[in-house]
PDB file of C-alpha atoms and ligand atoms in Angstrom:
ATOM      1  CA  UNK A   1      -1.405  92.139 -16.565  1.00 41.00           C
ATOM      2  CA  UNK A   2      -3.175  91.198 -13.417  1.00 42.00           C
ATOM      3  CA  UNK A   3      -4.816  88.241 -15.185  1.00 43.00           C
ATOM      4  CA  UNK A   4      -1.464  87.059 -16.594  1.00 43.00           C
ATOM      5  CA  UNK A   5       0.144  86.917 -13.131  1.00 47.00           C
ATOM      6  CA  UNK A   6      -2.564  84.537 -11.932  1.00 50.00           C
ATOM      7  CA  UNK A   7      -2.268  82.193 -14.865  1.00 52.00           C
ATOM      8  CA  UNK A   8      -0.324  78.974 -14.470  1.00 46.00           C
ATOM      9  CA  UNK A   9       1.845  77.950 -17.392  1.00 48.00           C
ATOM     10  CA  UNK A  10       0.791  74.737 -19.083  1.00 53.00           C
ATOM     11  CA  UNK A  11       2.580  71.639 -17.820  1.00 49.00           C
ATOM     12  CA  UNK A  12       3.448  73.117 -14.449  1.00 47.00           C
ATOM     13  CA  UNK A  13       1.595  72.455 -11.261  1.00 49.00           C
ATOM     14  CA  UNK A  14       0.940  75.253  -8.874  1.00 43.00           C
ATOM     15  CA  UNK A  15       3.373  75.202  -5.971  1.00 43.00           C
ATOM     16  CA  UNK A  16       1.891  73.633  -2.870  1.00 43.00           C
ATOM     17  CA  UNK A  17       1.140  75.949  -0.029  1.00 40.00           C
ATOM     18  CA  UNK A  18       4.456  77.085   1.543  1.00 44.00           C
ATOM     19  CA  UNK A  19       6.376  74.355  -0.180  1.00 45.00           C
ATOM     20  CA  UNK A  20      10.012  74.511   0.810  1.00 45.00           C
ATOM     21  CA  UNK A  21       9.354  76.750   3.790  1.00 47.00           C
ATOM     22  CA  UNK A  22       8.392  75.947   7.368  1.00 49.00           C
ATOM     23  CA  UNK A  23       4.687  75.326   7.732  1.00 52.00           C
ATOM     24  CA  UNK A  24       3.899  75.659  11.460  1.00 48.00           C
ATOM     25  CA  UNK A  25       0.397  74.284  11.070  1.00 54.00           C
ATOM     26  CA  UNK A  26       1.570  71.125   9.384  1.00 50.00           C
ATOM     27  CA  UNK A  27       4.432  70.646  11.874  1.00 51.00           C
ATOM     28  CA  UNK A  28       2.126  71.169  14.837  1.00 53.00           C
ATOM     29  CA  UNK A  29      -0.268  68.598  13.507  1.00 48.00           C
ATOM     30  CA  UNK A  30       2.533  66.061  13.127  1.00 48.00           C
ATOM     31  CA  UNK A  31       3.767  66.766  16.652  1.00 53.00           C
ATOM     32  CA  UNK A  32       0.316  66.504  18.171  1.00 49.00           C
ATOM     33  CA  UNK A  33      -0.368  63.295  16.272  1.00 50.00           C
ATOM     34  CA  UNK A  34       2.940  61.828  17.500  1.00 50.00           C
ATOM     35  CA  UNK A  35       2.288  62.838  21.104  1.00 50.00           C
ATOM     36  CA  UNK A  36      -1.243  61.457  20.980  1.00 48.00           C
ATOM     37  CA  UNK A  37       0.032  58.222  19.549  1.00 49.00           C
ATOM     38  CA  UNK A  38       2.689  57.991  22.266  1.00 52.00           C
ATOM     39  CA  UNK A  39      -0.009  58.715  24.860  1.00 50.00           C
ATOM     40  CA  UNK A  40      -2.182  55.897  23.632  1.00 52.00           C
ATOM     41  CA  UNK A  41       0.834  53.598  23.609  1.00 51.00           C
ATOM     42  CA  UNK A  42       1.738  54.550  27.172  1.00 52.00           C
ATOM     43  CA  UNK A  43      -1.803  53.948  28.403  1.00 48.00           C
ATOM     44  CA  UNK A  44      -1.935  50.636  26.583  1.00 51.00           C
ATOM     45  CA  UNK A  45       1.261  49.539  28.346  1.00 52.00           C
ATOM     46  CA  UNK A  46       0.552  51.065  31.763  1.00 52.00           C
ATOM     47  CA  UNK A  47      -3.012  49.833  32.169  1.00 48.00           C
ATOM     48  CA  UNK A  48      -2.155  46.125  32.140  1.00 50.00           C
ATOM     49  CA  UNK A  49       0.647  46.872  34.627  1.00 50.00           C
ATOM     50  CA  UNK A  50      -1.760  48.683  36.950  1.00 50.00           C
ATOM     51  CA  UNK A  51      -4.336  45.943  36.574  1.00 52.00           C
ATOM     52  CA  UNK A  52      -1.683  43.377  37.439  1.00 57.00           C
ATOM     53  CA  UNK A  53      -0.966  45.287  40.643  1.00 58.00           C
ATOM     54  CA  UNK A  54      -4.633  45.381  41.728  1.00 62.00           C
ATOM     55  CA  UNK A  55      -5.740  42.370  43.741  1.00 60.00           C
ATOM     56  CA  UNK A  56      -8.154  40.202  41.823  1.00 67.00           C
ATOM     57  CA  UNK A  57     -11.645  39.657  43.197  1.00 63.00           C
ATOM     58  CA  UNK A  58     -10.845  36.199  44.532  1.00 67.00           C
ATOM     59  CA  UNK A  59      -7.688  37.446  46.269  1.00 65.00           C
ATOM     60  CA  UNK A  60      -9.647  40.319  47.780  1.00 65.00           C
ATOM     61  CA  UNK A  61     -12.369  37.931  48.959  1.00 66.00           C
ATOM     62  CA  UNK A  62      -9.773  35.899  50.851  1.00 74.00           C
ATOM     63  CA  UNK A  63      -7.944  38.834  52.386  1.00 91.00           C
ATOM     64  CA  UNK A  64      -7.950  39.319  56.130  1.00 95.00           C
ATOM     65  CA  UNK A  65      -7.375  42.352  58.302  1.00 96.00           C
ATOM     66  CA  UNK A  66      -5.540  42.242  61.595  1.00 97.00           C
ATOM     67  CA  UNK A  67      -6.603  44.827  64.149  1.00 97.00           C
ATOM     68  CA  UNK A  68      -4.930  45.877  67.375  1.00 97.00           C
ATOM     69  CA  UNK A  69      -7.761  46.551  69.807  1.00 98.00           C
ATOM     70  CA  UNK A  70      -5.560  47.232  72.846  1.00 97.00           C
ATOM     71  CA  UNK A  71      -6.042  51.004  72.633  1.00 96.00           C
ATOM     72  CA  UNK A  72      -9.837  51.007  72.368  1.00 98.00           C
ATOM     73  CA  UNK A  73     -11.169  51.960  75.769  1.00 98.00           C
ATOM     74  CA  UNK A  74     -14.683  51.023  76.940  1.00 98.00           C
ATOM     75  CA  UNK A  75     -17.138  53.391  75.268  1.00 97.00           C
ATOM     76  CA  UNK A  76     -14.814  53.994  72.323  1.00 98.00           C
ATOM     77  CA  UNK A  77     -14.820  52.687  68.785  1.00 98.00           C
ATOM     78  CA  UNK A  78     -12.470  52.800  65.827  1.00 97.00           C
ATOM     79  CA  UNK A  79     -13.034  52.833  62.102  1.00 98.00           C
ATOM     80  CA  UNK A  80     -10.922  50.360  60.176  1.00 97.00           C
ATOM     81  CA  UNK A  81     -11.143  48.924  56.690  1.00 97.00           C
ATOM     82  CA  UNK A  82     -11.940  45.379  55.656  1.00 97.00           C
ATOM     83  CA  UNK A  83     -11.948  44.309  52.019  1.00 96.00           C
ATOM     84  CA  UNK A  84     -12.321  47.943  51.001  1.00 95.00           C
ATOM     85  CA  UNK A  85     -15.324  48.454  53.268  1.00 97.00           C
ATOM     86  CA  UNK A  86     -15.521  50.453  56.498  1.00 98.00           C
ATOM     87  CA  UNK A  87     -15.339  48.359  59.637  1.00 98.00           C
ATOM     88  CA  UNK A  88     -16.374  49.463  63.128  1.00 98.00           C
ATOM     89  CA  UNK A  89     -14.766  47.939  66.202  1.00 98.00           C
ATOM     90  CA  UNK A  90     -16.434  49.006  69.407  1.00 98.00           C
ATOM     91  CA  UNK A  91     -15.681  48.330  73.039  1.00 98.00           C
ATOM     92  CA  UNK A  92     -19.071  48.449  74.767  1.00 98.00           C
ATOM     93  CA  UNK A  93     -19.432  49.720  78.311  1.00 98.00           C
ATOM     94  CA  UNK A  94     -21.366  47.616  80.861  1.00 98.00           C
ATOM     95  CA  UNK A  95     -24.187  50.161  80.507  1.00 98.00           C
ATOM     96  CA  UNK A  96     -24.309  49.725  76.726  1.00 98.00           C
ATOM     97  CA  UNK A  97     -24.306  45.946  77.125  1.00 98.00           C
ATOM     98  CA  UNK A  98     -27.157  46.269  79.622  1.00 98.00           C
ATOM     99  CA  UNK A  99     -29.147  48.412  77.186  1.00 98.00           C
ATOM    100  CA  UNK A 100     -28.696  45.869  74.419  1.00 98.00           C
ATOM    101  CA  UNK A 101     -29.679  42.974  76.688  1.00 98.00           C
ATOM    102  CA  UNK A 102     -32.790  44.778  77.937  1.00 98.00           C
ATOM    103  CA  UNK A 103     -34.383  44.813  74.481  1.00 98.00           C
ATOM    104  CA  UNK A 104     -37.190  42.348  73.729  1.00 98.00           C
ATOM    105  CA  UNK A 105     -35.583  40.550  70.792  1.00 98.00           C
ATOM    106  CA  UNK A 106     -38.923  39.465  69.342  1.00 97.00           C
ATOM    107  CA  UNK A 107     -39.775  43.138  68.808  1.00 97.00           C
ATOM    108  CA  UNK A 108     -36.791  43.632  66.519  1.00 98.00           C
ATOM    109  CA  UNK A 109     -36.937  43.887  62.756  1.00 98.00           C
ATOM    110  CA  UNK A 110     -33.875  41.640  62.508  1.00 98.00           C
ATOM    111  CA  UNK A 111     -34.051  39.631  65.750  1.00 98.00           C
ATOM    112  CA  UNK A 112     -30.637  38.877  67.236  1.00 98.00           C
ATOM    113  CA  UNK A 113     -29.218  38.984  70.727  1.00 98.00           C
ATOM    114  CA  UNK A 114     -25.966  40.717  71.547  1.00 98.00           C
ATOM    115  CA  UNK A 115     -24.522  37.262  72.345  1.00 98.00           C
ATOM    116  CA  UNK A 116     -25.314  36.107  68.830  1.00 98.00           C
ATOM    117  CA  UNK A 117     -23.490  39.121  67.429  1.00 98.00           C
ATOM    118  CA  UNK A 118     -20.355  38.811  69.549  1.00 98.00           C
ATOM    119  CA  UNK A 119     -17.922  36.075  70.640  1.00 98.00           C
ATOM    120  CA  UNK A 120     -18.392  34.041  73.807  1.00 96.00           C
ATOM    121  CA  UNK A 121     -16.783  35.799  76.744  1.00 96.00           C
ATOM    122  CA  UNK A 122     -16.142  38.894  74.589  1.00 97.00           C
ATOM    123  CA  UNK A 123     -19.564  40.436  74.653  1.00 97.00           C
ATOM    124  CA  UNK A 124     -18.108  43.923  74.946  1.00 98.00           C
ATOM    125  CA  UNK A 125     -16.442  43.703  71.514  1.00 98.00           C
ATOM    126  CA  UNK A 126     -18.929  44.617  68.804  1.00 98.00           C
ATOM    127  CA  UNK A 127     -17.354  44.257  65.364  1.00 98.00           C
ATOM    128  CA  UNK A 128     -19.515  45.187  62.397  1.00 98.00           C
ATOM    129  CA  UNK A 129     -19.218  46.537  58.903  1.00 98.00           C
ATOM    130  CA  UNK A 130     -19.701  50.295  58.858  1.00 98.00           C
ATOM    131  CA  UNK A 131     -22.150  50.031  56.002  1.00 98.00           C
ATOM    132  CA  UNK A 132     -25.817  50.910  56.448  1.00 98.00           C
ATOM    133  CA  UNK A 133     -27.980  48.020  55.284  1.00 98.00           C
ATOM    134  CA  UNK A 134     -30.401  50.423  53.592  1.00 98.00           C
ATOM    135  CA  UNK A 135     -28.389  51.884  50.729  1.00 98.00           C
ATOM    136  CA  UNK A 136     -24.835  51.566  51.941  1.00 98.00           C
ATOM    137  CA  UNK A 137     -23.980  54.902  53.555  1.00 98.00           C
ATOM    138  CA  UNK A 138     -21.458  54.936  56.377  1.00 98.00           C
ATOM    139  CA  UNK A 139     -23.313  55.480  59.657  1.00 98.00           C
ATOM    140  CA  UNK A 140     -22.104  57.898  62.306  1.00 98.00           C
ATOM    141  CA  UNK A 141     -21.239  56.870  65.838  1.00 98.00           C
ATOM    142  CA  UNK A 142     -17.801  55.273  65.647  1.00 98.00           C
ATOM    143  CA  UNK A 143     -15.881  58.540  65.622  1.00 96.00           C
ATOM    144  CA  UNK A 144     -15.253  60.684  68.673  1.00 94.00           C
ATOM    145  CA  UNK A 145     -18.230  62.988  69.263  1.00 95.00           C
ATOM    146  CA  UNK A 146     -20.287  61.638  66.380  1.00 97.00           C
ATOM    147  CA  UNK A 147     -24.062  61.353  66.614  1.00 98.00           C
ATOM    148  CA  UNK A 148     -24.898  57.844  67.835  1.00 98.00           C
ATOM    149  CA  UNK A 149     -28.613  58.283  67.238  1.00 98.00           C
ATOM    150  CA  UNK A 150     -31.568  57.739  69.560  1.00 98.00           C
ATOM    151  CA  UNK A 151     -30.534  54.179  70.479  1.00 98.00           C
ATOM    152  CA  UNK A 152     -26.940  54.982  71.355  1.00 98.00           C
ATOM    153  CA  UNK A 153     -25.314  52.833  68.672  1.00 98.00           C
ATOM    154  CA  UNK A 154     -24.975  54.211  65.175  1.00 98.00           C
ATOM    155  CA  UNK A 155     -26.967  56.683  63.135  1.00 98.00           C
ATOM    156  CA  UNK A 156     -27.123  56.812  59.356  1.00 98.00           C
ATOM    157  CA  UNK A 157     -27.488  60.421  58.205  1.00 98.00           C
ATOM    158  CA  UNK A 158     -28.588  59.479  54.695  1.00 98.00           C
ATOM    159  CA  UNK A 159     -32.168  58.461  55.511  1.00 98.00           C
ATOM    160  CA  UNK A 160     -32.237  58.294  59.295  1.00 98.00           C
ATOM    161  CA  UNK A 161     -31.676  54.637  60.141  1.00 98.00           C
ATOM    162  CA  UNK A 162     -30.827  54.220  63.823  1.00 98.00           C
ATOM    163  CA  UNK A 163     -28.920  51.238  65.233  1.00 98.00           C
ATOM    164  CA  UNK A 164     -28.660  50.299  68.891  1.00 98.00           C
ATOM    165  CA  UNK A 165     -25.609  49.441  71.004  1.00 98.00           C
ATOM    166  CA  UNK A 166     -25.574  45.954  69.472  1.00 98.00           C
ATOM    167  CA  UNK A 167     -25.642  47.445  65.960  1.00 98.00           C
ATOM    168  CA  UNK A 168     -29.214  46.261  65.442  1.00 98.00           C
ATOM    169  CA  UNK A 169     -31.623  48.235  63.317  1.00 98.00           C
ATOM    170  CA  UNK A 170     -34.199  49.934  65.496  1.00 98.00           C
ATOM    171  CA  UNK A 171     -35.631  52.772  63.429  1.00 98.00           C
ATOM    172  CA  UNK A 172     -35.616  53.988  59.840  1.00 98.00           C
ATOM    173  CA  UNK A 173     -35.590  52.229  56.475  1.00 98.00           C
ATOM    174  CA  UNK A 174     -32.612  49.846  56.877  1.00 98.00           C
ATOM    175  CA  UNK A 175     -33.891  46.247  56.674  1.00 98.00           C
ATOM    176  CA  UNK A 176     -31.131  44.492  58.639  1.00 98.00           C
ATOM    177  CA  UNK A 177     -28.685  44.877  61.486  1.00 98.00           C
ATOM    178  CA  UNK A 178     -25.173  46.062  60.666  1.00 98.00           C
ATOM    179  CA  UNK A 179     -23.417  42.985  59.314  1.00 98.00           C
ATOM    180  CA  UNK A 180     -20.990  41.124  61.533  1.00 98.00           C
ATOM    181  CA  UNK A 181     -18.068  39.772  59.484  1.00 98.00           C
ATOM    182  CA  UNK A 182     -16.200  36.559  60.306  1.00 97.00           C
ATOM    183  CA  UNK A 183     -13.444  37.250  62.789  1.00 98.00           C
ATOM    184  CA  UNK A 184     -11.343  35.524  65.418  1.00 98.00           C
ATOM    185  CA  UNK A 185      -9.483  36.715  68.469  1.00 98.00           C
ATOM    186  CA  UNK A 186      -5.788  35.903  68.093  1.00 97.00           C
ATOM    187  CA  UNK A 187      -5.259  37.144  71.634  1.00 96.00           C
ATOM    188  CA  UNK A 188      -6.988  39.519  74.011  1.00 94.00           C
ATOM    189  CA  UNK A 189      -5.655  42.461  72.016  1.00 96.00           C
ATOM    190  CA  UNK A 190      -5.512  41.322  68.392  1.00 98.00           C
ATOM    191  CA  UNK A 191      -8.392  40.354  66.146  1.00 98.00           C
ATOM    192  CA  UNK A 192      -8.201  38.951  62.637  1.00 98.00           C
ATOM    193  CA  UNK A 193     -11.188  39.854  60.503  1.00 98.00           C
ATOM    194  CA  UNK A 194     -11.945  37.674  57.498  1.00 96.00           C
TER     195      UNK A 194
HETATM  196  S1  FES B 201     -28.392  54.454  53.518  1.00 94.14           S
HETATM  197 FE1  FES B 201     -28.599  54.493  55.665  1.00 94.14          FE
HETATM  198  S2  FES B 201     -30.646  55.062  55.966  1.00 94.14           S
HETATM  199 FE2  FES B 201     -30.454  54.982  53.836  1.00 94.14          FE
END
């Protein structure tokens, strides 16, 4: 009897698994497949939209940043952003200017005077990228209470590069001074960088 119950009559196919009843596994697969497909579709549509909203490289390269420097007291600095890079704007004290001027430029790794790194008549305004020229870390020294390093300018904690009050490399592995971007004074209190 047991054998007979398992036999399938000739000409009839065995019923598929759970045919005619709810098969949760099959339904779940269909749902997941549909959701996944919708997800791919959404990403395919959204990505071009996001990419359209991002500035292209050439637009970014032409962008400028306007900075209000009226609140930066002598001895203070601010951190801003220029073309997605950190930017330091520093108002040097007469003492810091004196320290920079006292350096024998020919002894420097990247010889430059403070005058060459600032605008005529605005020697107290040191504007540089906040990007260490060694491997690109952001040096300390622009923020309140941050370590300015042994030369009183900026100090890169990654590998110990020390910059002076003119942002010139004085010690450590960085090969160049902190870069000075193009900028212009719109007035005594507003600078456009770029
Ligand atoms: S990245 Fe600044 S010292 Fe290496």
